[in-house]
Amino acid sequence: MRLSRYFMPILKENPKEAEIVSHRLMLRAGMIRQQSQGIYSWLPLGKRVLDKVNAIIRDEQNRAGAIELSMPTLQSAELWHESGRYDAYGKEMLRIKDRQDRPMLYGPTNEEMVTDIFRSSVKSYKDLPLNLYHIQLKFRDEIRPRFGTMRSREFMMKDAYSFDLTREAAEHSYNKMFAAYLRTFDRLGLRAIPMRADTGPIGGKLSHEFIILADTGESEVFCHKDFVDFDIPGEHTDFDSVEGLQAIFDKWTSLYAATSEMHDEAAFNAVPEGDRLSARGIEVGHIFYFGTKYSEPMGAKVQGPDGKEHFVHMGSYGIGPTRLVPAIIEASHDDNGIIWPASVAPFDVVVINMKAGDQACDDTCELIYAALSKAGKDVLYDDTDDRAGTKFATADLIGVPVQIIAGPRAVANGEVEVKDRKTGARETMTIEAAINRFVA
Ligand code: ATP
Ligand code: MG
């Protein structure tokens, strides 16, 4: 991508409305634009990051055996009357009428709709287990939308829904998502800690919020500090192994971890003082087993091996991609801007032409740009005629992991400078070596 032809509306000044660093940096880097309160456009740079986050989420959902579909944002109120939630949901639900005066709503979540899809075609236990997910916009008319896309009214969610014949089978489905979430957040460069969450009338232990520690987080959390260094399940984790996944779950729930809603002061005080971590956190995911809460009122049942009909046991599993992007920034930035983990960076590398119009600089940059693009890298080429200082500031602000800097003096020697955004380390090398670093 040539910056001269791109759309990346950088802000020079710090936007006054932004209270936290991620919101400030997302606005300054031209990633998002607020359209009305708590409703955002994702501008091209932001969209690139969001797409990369979603690709990782999707990859790990698929690895764990979940199957992607796509459900609409607008739903008919009818289904919600069946579950009893139409009246229970309250003011967060945006209720609308169509031209025939039929009550509709903008989906805040999809349990009802996915249960309807399930009951319309699954009739036998032989079709289980089943886990269906989508990555779709949701709307919740939050009383206090704030911090940019961290808490917005329209936001994106990856929501998965599992269906099983028995509670035991549903626990395995739960553990699959538990392990998939650990892997997902790790690949996003984040350390998320699963914390016990309220299970309400369902009871039991199967509800966890995945929390990232951050000073700007809205939740108050308490946990054992060893979680920070726990091993993440590997790429070859066998998601069909009941024992294997149970072992992962047991390990990751063996130490104290709770948000303030579930906090048990006495249990926390039993943790040796030096191991206690009390901090603030951002909820980036939430998984929940809720048994037959929806399958019973909505009549979602299958024939079991005993020939009888059974209401299916369900769970739901949410991740907030549009909250994750700012959460990643909260965890990874410095005074100059964002520092993207390579896995979600909008571009792999930025080529900075320090003197656009200078033949040698132009030729060198074009050569590098072409070679890296051909190698499948996402390259941003700053070919604008801005001052070098402005270009450096922009490159640092948007946080691309590697900068290749071509200035007249180095280029005259057949060299360029390669800068690591995170460490700031600069290295002078031949043009060929700079290319090979990515291509090899
Ligand atoms: P919160 O407690 O932060 O309001 P929630 O518990 O209501 O969130 P869930 O219903 O568990 O949210 O939704 C699953 C995930 O969707 C959350 O873990 C979060 O990552 C994301 N999410 C929920 N609400 C919002 C929002 N208003 N803006 C952005 N992301 C959100
Ligand atoms: Mg939640």
XYZ file of C-alpha atoms and ligand atoms in Angstrom:
472
model
C 0.000 0.000 0.000
C 1.347 3.396 -0.989
C 0.640 5.880 1.763
C 0.097 8.633 -0.821
C -2.936 6.698 -2.072
C -4.119 5.326 1.236
C -6.720 6.711 3.617
C -5.167 7.129 7.038
C -6.359 10.360 8.630
C -3.693 10.912 11.308
C -4.438 13.448 14.040
C -1.574 15.667 15.168
C -3.282 16.813 18.357
C -4.437 14.654 21.203
C -8.221 14.315 20.965
C -9.774 15.806 24.091
C -12.609 13.316 24.361
C -10.276 10.347 24.841
C -9.726 9.411 28.480
C -7.514 6.365 28.028
C -4.417 5.782 25.965
C -5.892 3.191 23.590
C -8.779 5.453 22.641
C -6.398 8.351 22.121
C -4.046 6.312 19.958
C -6.832 4.744 17.885
C -8.169 8.201 17.079
C -4.719 9.673 16.450
C -3.717 6.796 14.163
C -6.922 7.215 12.170
C -8.231 3.746 13.021
C -11.767 4.635 14.041
C -14.263 7.435 13.852
C -17.258 7.923 16.130
C -20.468 8.295 14.108
C -22.825 8.764 17.018
C -22.498 7.985 20.688
C -20.914 4.535 21.059
C -21.166 3.764 17.340
C -17.983 3.647 15.300
C -16.700 3.336 11.786
C -13.544 1.293 11.435
C -11.295 3.209 9.068
C -8.895 1.266 6.809
C -6.006 0.963 9.282
C -8.322 -0.138 12.086
C -10.158 -2.513 9.792
C -6.889 -4.257 8.947
C -6.146 -4.908 12.613
C -9.706 -6.007 13.346
C -9.577 -8.449 10.422
C -6.338 -9.944 11.723
C -7.784 -10.322 15.206
C -10.848 -12.030 13.750
C -8.712 -14.340 11.624
C -6.923 -15.615 14.740
C -10.188 -16.029 16.633
C -11.671 -17.926 13.686
C -8.614 -20.143 13.320
C -8.759 -21.205 16.968
C -12.541 -21.703 16.936
C -12.160 -23.967 13.932
C -9.272 -25.850 15.527
C -11.510 -26.552 18.534
C -14.203 -27.970 16.254
C -16.633 -25.036 16.195
C -18.374 -24.373 12.874
C -18.878 -20.899 11.458
C -22.183 -19.586 10.151
C -23.641 -16.105 9.958
C -26.808 -14.956 11.667
C -28.463 -11.583 11.048
C -28.185 -8.531 13.291
C -31.937 -7.909 13.221
C -34.140 -10.415 14.953
C -37.836 -10.912 15.337
C -39.171 -10.361 18.861
C -41.133 -13.614 18.617
C -38.198 -15.864 19.491
C -37.459 -13.737 22.512
C -41.023 -14.121 23.743
C -40.518 -17.878 23.599
C -37.464 -17.765 25.835
C -39.048 -15.165 28.092
C -36.210 -12.713 27.592
C -38.058 -10.094 25.551
C -39.443 -8.483 28.678
C -36.543 -9.456 30.926
C -33.790 -7.869 28.843
C -34.458 -4.242 29.714
C -33.317 -1.026 28.136
C -30.058 -2.323 26.694
C -32.066 -3.960 23.933
C -32.803 -1.739 20.956
C -36.389 -2.469 19.962
C -37.610 -1.476 16.527
C -40.767 -1.901 14.447
C -40.824 -2.721 10.762
C -43.319 -1.213 8.278
C -45.892 -3.881 9.117
C -45.584 -2.824 12.728
C -43.933 -6.108 13.638
C -41.658 -5.889 16.674
C -38.011 -6.467 15.822
C -34.794 -5.942 17.727
C -31.116 -5.437 17.033
C -29.543 -8.572 18.520
C -27.620 -8.076 21.761
C -26.764 -11.814 21.688
C -27.993 -14.883 19.783
C -29.006 -17.742 22.099
C -32.609 -17.681 20.899
C -31.803 -17.548 17.220
C -29.200 -20.285 17.281
C -31.531 -22.481 19.347
C -34.164 -21.953 16.673
C -31.715 -22.999 13.955
C -30.761 -26.046 15.985
C -34.307 -27.239 16.721
C -35.365 -26.839 13.110
C -32.963 -29.501 11.890
C -31.150 -31.479 14.568
C -33.169 -34.401 15.854
C -30.712 -37.069 16.985
C -27.901 -37.358 19.511
C -25.838 -38.714 16.622
C -25.500 -35.162 15.320
C -23.939 -34.031 18.593
C -21.738 -32.494 19.827
C -22.332 -29.357 17.785
C -20.853 -25.905 18.243
C -21.967 -23.082 15.943
C -20.414 -19.639 15.951
C -20.400 -16.383 14.079
C -18.544 -13.097 14.216
C -21.200 -10.446 14.000
C -22.200 -6.972 15.161
C -24.276 -6.692 18.298
C -26.098 -3.754 19.785
C -26.527 -3.012 23.465
C -27.775 0.376 24.456
C -25.148 0.725 27.178
C -25.936 3.366 29.763
C -22.341 4.582 29.699
C -20.566 3.835 26.439
C -16.971 4.957 26.859
C -13.311 4.482 26.064
C -13.938 4.279 22.325
C -14.622 0.772 21.086
C -13.734 -0.670 24.494
C -17.334 -0.180 25.596
C -19.463 0.829 22.663
C -23.139 0.388 21.869
C -22.636 -1.303 18.525
C -19.751 -3.773 18.856
C -18.511 -6.964 17.334
C -18.726 -10.308 19.062
C -17.556 -13.774 18.243
C -20.300 -15.808 19.828
C -20.302 -19.589 19.816
C -23.043 -21.888 21.077
C -22.576 -25.542 21.996
C -25.192 -28.304 22.019
C -24.757 -31.624 23.825
C -26.847 -34.549 24.964
C -25.636 -34.577 28.564
C -24.077 -32.327 31.122
C -20.828 -34.350 31.003
C -20.578 -33.912 27.250
C -21.349 -30.212 27.648
C -18.436 -29.932 30.066
C -16.103 -31.243 27.392
C -17.519 -28.683 24.954
C -16.904 -26.017 27.588
C -13.320 -27.171 28.067
C -12.720 -26.999 24.309
C -13.642 -23.328 24.298
C -11.671 -22.758 27.503
C -8.493 -24.082 25.847
C -9.266 -22.324 22.552
C -9.575 -19.010 24.409
C -6.218 -19.449 26.127
C -4.641 -20.051 22.729
C -6.495 -17.197 21.047
C -5.482 -14.510 23.534
C -1.911 -15.787 23.575
C -1.687 -15.479 19.799
C -2.983 -11.931 20.110
C 0.003 -11.164 22.335
C -2.115 -10.989 25.478
C -2.093 -12.754 28.808
C -5.720 -13.373 29.698
C -6.568 -15.030 32.990
C -9.779 -17.058 33.331
C -11.661 -15.902 36.413
C -14.676 -17.448 38.078
C -17.836 -15.634 37.052
C -21.359 -15.670 38.384
C -23.433 -18.617 37.176
C -26.683 -17.212 38.599
C -29.548 -19.686 38.910
C -27.656 -22.292 36.827
C -25.161 -22.839 39.629
C -21.923 -24.773 39.332
C -18.499 -23.609 38.320
C -18.812 -23.357 34.584
C -18.660 -19.652 33.895
C -15.398 -17.840 33.352
C -14.492 -14.371 32.304
C -11.162 -13.997 30.543
C -9.485 -10.921 31.948
C -6.475 -8.932 30.808
C -4.694 -7.063 33.561
C -4.611 -3.335 32.779
C -4.708 -0.228 34.927
C -7.502 1.220 32.833
C -9.696 -1.891 33.143
C -13.225 -1.473 34.422
C -13.196 -4.617 36.581
C -11.493 -5.064 39.903
C -9.815 -8.469 39.978
C -7.950 -10.696 42.428
C -5.748 -13.622 41.490
C -2.682 -15.707 42.189
C 0.305 -14.182 40.452
C 1.496 -17.530 39.039
C -1.187 -17.262 36.339
C 0.987 -14.699 34.620
C 3.521 -17.445 33.745
C 1.303 -20.497 33.189
C 1.925 -22.464 29.975
C -0.535 -22.056 27.129
C -1.959 -25.242 25.501
C 0.136 -26.020 22.421
C -0.773 -26.100 18.775
C -1.134 -29.879 18.846
C -3.586 -29.967 21.722
C -6.045 -32.819 21.103
C -9.448 -31.212 21.455
C -11.134 -34.619 21.323
C -9.292 -35.830 24.409
C -11.679 -35.488 27.344
C -8.913 -36.117 29.904
C -6.409 -33.870 28.168
C -8.749 -30.898 28.108
C -9.949 -31.555 31.642
C -6.310 -31.420 32.765
C -5.896 -28.013 31.108
C -9.067 -26.747 32.751
C -8.050 -28.140 36.154
C -4.631 -26.552 35.986
C -5.953 -23.160 34.940
C -8.575 -23.175 37.684
C -6.329 -24.580 40.408
C -5.387 -21.192 41.841
C -7.453 -18.285 43.069
C -8.822 -15.910 40.419
C -12.021 -13.890 40.687
C -13.519 -10.569 39.722
C -14.975 -8.374 42.470
C -18.473 -9.821 41.904
C -17.240 -13.300 42.833
C -14.484 -12.250 45.208
C -14.078 -14.281 48.389
C -11.873 -12.323 50.759
C -11.125 -15.302 53.006
C -10.113 -17.567 50.120
C -7.907 -14.816 48.692
C -6.253 -14.234 52.057
C -5.362 -17.922 52.138
C -3.042 -17.245 49.174
C 0.469 -16.406 50.494
C 0.733 -12.624 50.639
C 3.605 -12.401 48.156
C 1.576 -14.330 45.568
C -1.529 -12.167 45.714
C -2.248 -9.954 42.785
C -5.029 -7.427 43.098
C -5.382 -5.325 40.016
C -7.729 -3.918 37.429
C -8.734 -5.865 34.372
C -10.510 -5.799 31.025
C -13.025 -8.554 30.254
C -12.228 -9.751 26.737
C -14.118 -13.040 26.756
C -16.804 -14.843 28.673
C -17.797 -18.494 28.535
C -20.885 -19.903 30.165
C -22.602 -23.264 30.562
C -26.321 -22.791 31.041
C -27.774 -26.271 30.677
C -31.327 -26.404 29.375
C -32.198 -22.760 30.084
C -33.133 -22.105 26.445
C -33.645 -25.616 25.108
C -36.540 -26.291 27.491
C -38.729 -23.253 26.830
C -37.882 -23.359 23.125
C -38.295 -27.125 22.742
C -34.809 -27.937 21.457
C -34.497 -31.665 21.996
C -32.921 -34.705 20.401
C -33.554 -38.396 20.532
C -31.011 -40.098 22.783
C -29.540 -43.594 22.480
C -32.316 -44.680 24.877
C -34.910 -43.744 22.262
C -36.274 -40.953 24.469
C -36.272 -37.207 23.803
C -33.826 -35.053 25.761
C -33.520 -31.290 26.012
C -30.011 -30.372 24.891
C -27.411 -28.918 27.228
C -26.047 -25.648 25.934
C -23.241 -23.217 26.534
C -22.321 -19.871 25.019
C -18.896 -18.416 24.440
C -18.244 -14.763 23.639
C -15.169 -12.778 22.644
C -15.210 -9.066 21.843
C -12.931 -8.307 18.862
C -13.730 -4.581 18.866
C -12.793 -4.483 22.567
C -9.688 -6.598 21.999
C -8.112 -4.085 19.623
C -7.965 -1.335 22.274
C -7.066 -3.931 24.928
C -4.022 -4.916 22.872
C -3.027 -1.252 22.662
C -3.464 -0.787 26.419
C -1.031 -3.680 26.868
C 1.437 -2.596 24.201
C 2.332 1.040 23.527
C 4.888 3.676 24.478
C 5.054 7.458 24.438
C 5.398 7.496 20.656
C 2.410 5.321 19.850
C 1.160 1.816 19.356
C 3.436 -1.250 19.321
C 1.519 -4.008 17.532
C 2.314 -7.640 18.179
C 3.352 -9.022 14.763
C 0.285 -11.304 14.654
C -2.198 -8.419 14.406
C -0.116 -5.578 12.978
C -1.938 -3.741 10.170
C 1.245 -4.001 8.087
C 4.262 -6.245 8.578
C 6.680 -3.537 7.586
C 6.736 0.128 6.627
C 9.214 1.361 4.032
C 10.115 4.981 4.705
C 11.431 7.032 1.832
C 13.285 9.888 3.539
C 13.617 11.862 0.348
C 10.806 11.164 -2.076
C 11.741 12.502 -5.510
C 15.395 11.567 -5.101
C 15.979 9.002 -7.816
C 18.187 6.659 -5.783
C 15.835 6.740 -2.769
C 12.779 6.196 -4.965
C 14.375 3.283 -6.825
C 15.548 1.610 -3.644
C 12.137 1.926 -1.978
C 10.311 0.668 -5.065
C 12.630 -2.322 -5.208
C 12.067 -3.212 -1.549
C 8.326 -2.547 -1.768
C 7.974 -4.834 -4.790
C 10.135 -7.618 -3.358
C 8.378 -7.729 0.008
C 4.908 -7.467 -1.519
C 5.766 -10.322 -3.858
C 6.839 -12.360 -0.846
C 3.318 -11.954 0.538
C 4.112 -9.340 3.171
C 1.745 -6.514 4.002
C 3.874 -3.498 3.193
C 3.103 0.148 3.732
C 5.281 2.377 1.587
C 5.567 5.951 2.831
C 6.106 7.605 -0.535
C 4.655 10.963 0.521
C 6.660 14.180 0.381
C 6.327 14.829 4.112
C 9.433 15.686 6.103
C 11.443 12.725 7.367
C 10.595 13.660 10.966
C 6.878 13.510 10.234
C 7.294 10.140 8.575
C 9.167 8.719 11.552
C 6.512 9.993 13.932
C 3.734 8.484 11.828
C 5.489 5.128 11.576
C 5.986 5.035 15.338
C 2.398 6.128 15.986
C 0.787 3.410 13.861
C 3.046 0.797 15.439
C 4.140 -1.306 12.463
C 6.718 -3.764 13.910
C 9.560 -3.062 11.469
C 10.587 0.101 9.644
C 12.929 0.060 6.651
C 14.368 3.533 6.272
C 15.931 4.659 3.003
C 17.854 7.942 3.158
C 20.181 9.412 0.511
C 23.404 8.786 2.425
C 22.800 5.093 3.175
C 21.298 4.421 -0.245
C 24.450 5.822 -1.909
C 26.278 2.921 -0.214
C 23.634 0.421 -1.284
C 22.330 0.316 2.297
C 19.186 1.015 4.340
C 18.427 1.217 8.021
C 16.133 -1.329 9.676
C 14.415 -0.231 12.871
C 12.586 -2.429 15.339
C 9.555 -0.479 16.560
C 9.440 -2.183 19.942
C 13.079 -1.914 21.027
C 13.980 1.082 18.906
C 17.134 -0.782 17.808
C 18.458 0.338 14.414
C 20.717 -1.634 12.163
C 22.306 -0.589 8.885
C 22.478 -3.331 6.266
C 22.562 -3.867 2.534
C 19.315 -3.585 0.624
C 19.527 -7.254 -0.153
C 19.987 -8.193 3.500
C 16.978 -6.070 4.465
C 14.833 -7.859 1.902
C 16.140 -11.283 2.854
C 15.233 -10.728 6.454
C 11.580 -10.988 5.393
C 11.770 -13.204 2.366
C 14.065 -15.896 3.720
P -19.415 -6.154 30.300
O -19.471 -6.794 31.661
O -18.075 -5.615 29.945
O -20.533 -5.196 30.047
P -20.814 -8.431 29.356
O -20.486 -9.346 30.463
O -22.122 -7.788 29.298
O -19.664 -7.324 29.247
P -20.886 -10.627 27.505
O -22.332 -10.715 27.324
O -20.206 -11.596 28.376
O -20.512 -9.137 27.970
O -20.236 -10.512 26.051
C -19.119 -11.262 25.602
C -17.962 -10.351 25.234
O -18.371 -9.296 24.355
C -17.359 -9.620 26.423
O -16.448 -10.452 27.103
C -16.680 -8.448 25.746
O -15.411 -8.851 25.232
C -17.602 -8.135 24.588
N -18.477 -6.995 24.901
C -19.582 -7.001 25.674
N -20.135 -5.772 25.744
C -19.368 -4.965 24.994
C -19.423 -3.575 24.645
N -20.383 -2.786 25.099
N -18.462 -3.068 23.843
C -17.470 -3.863 23.367
N -17.368 -5.178 23.644
C -18.298 -5.733 24.446
Mg -19.597 -11.093 30.497
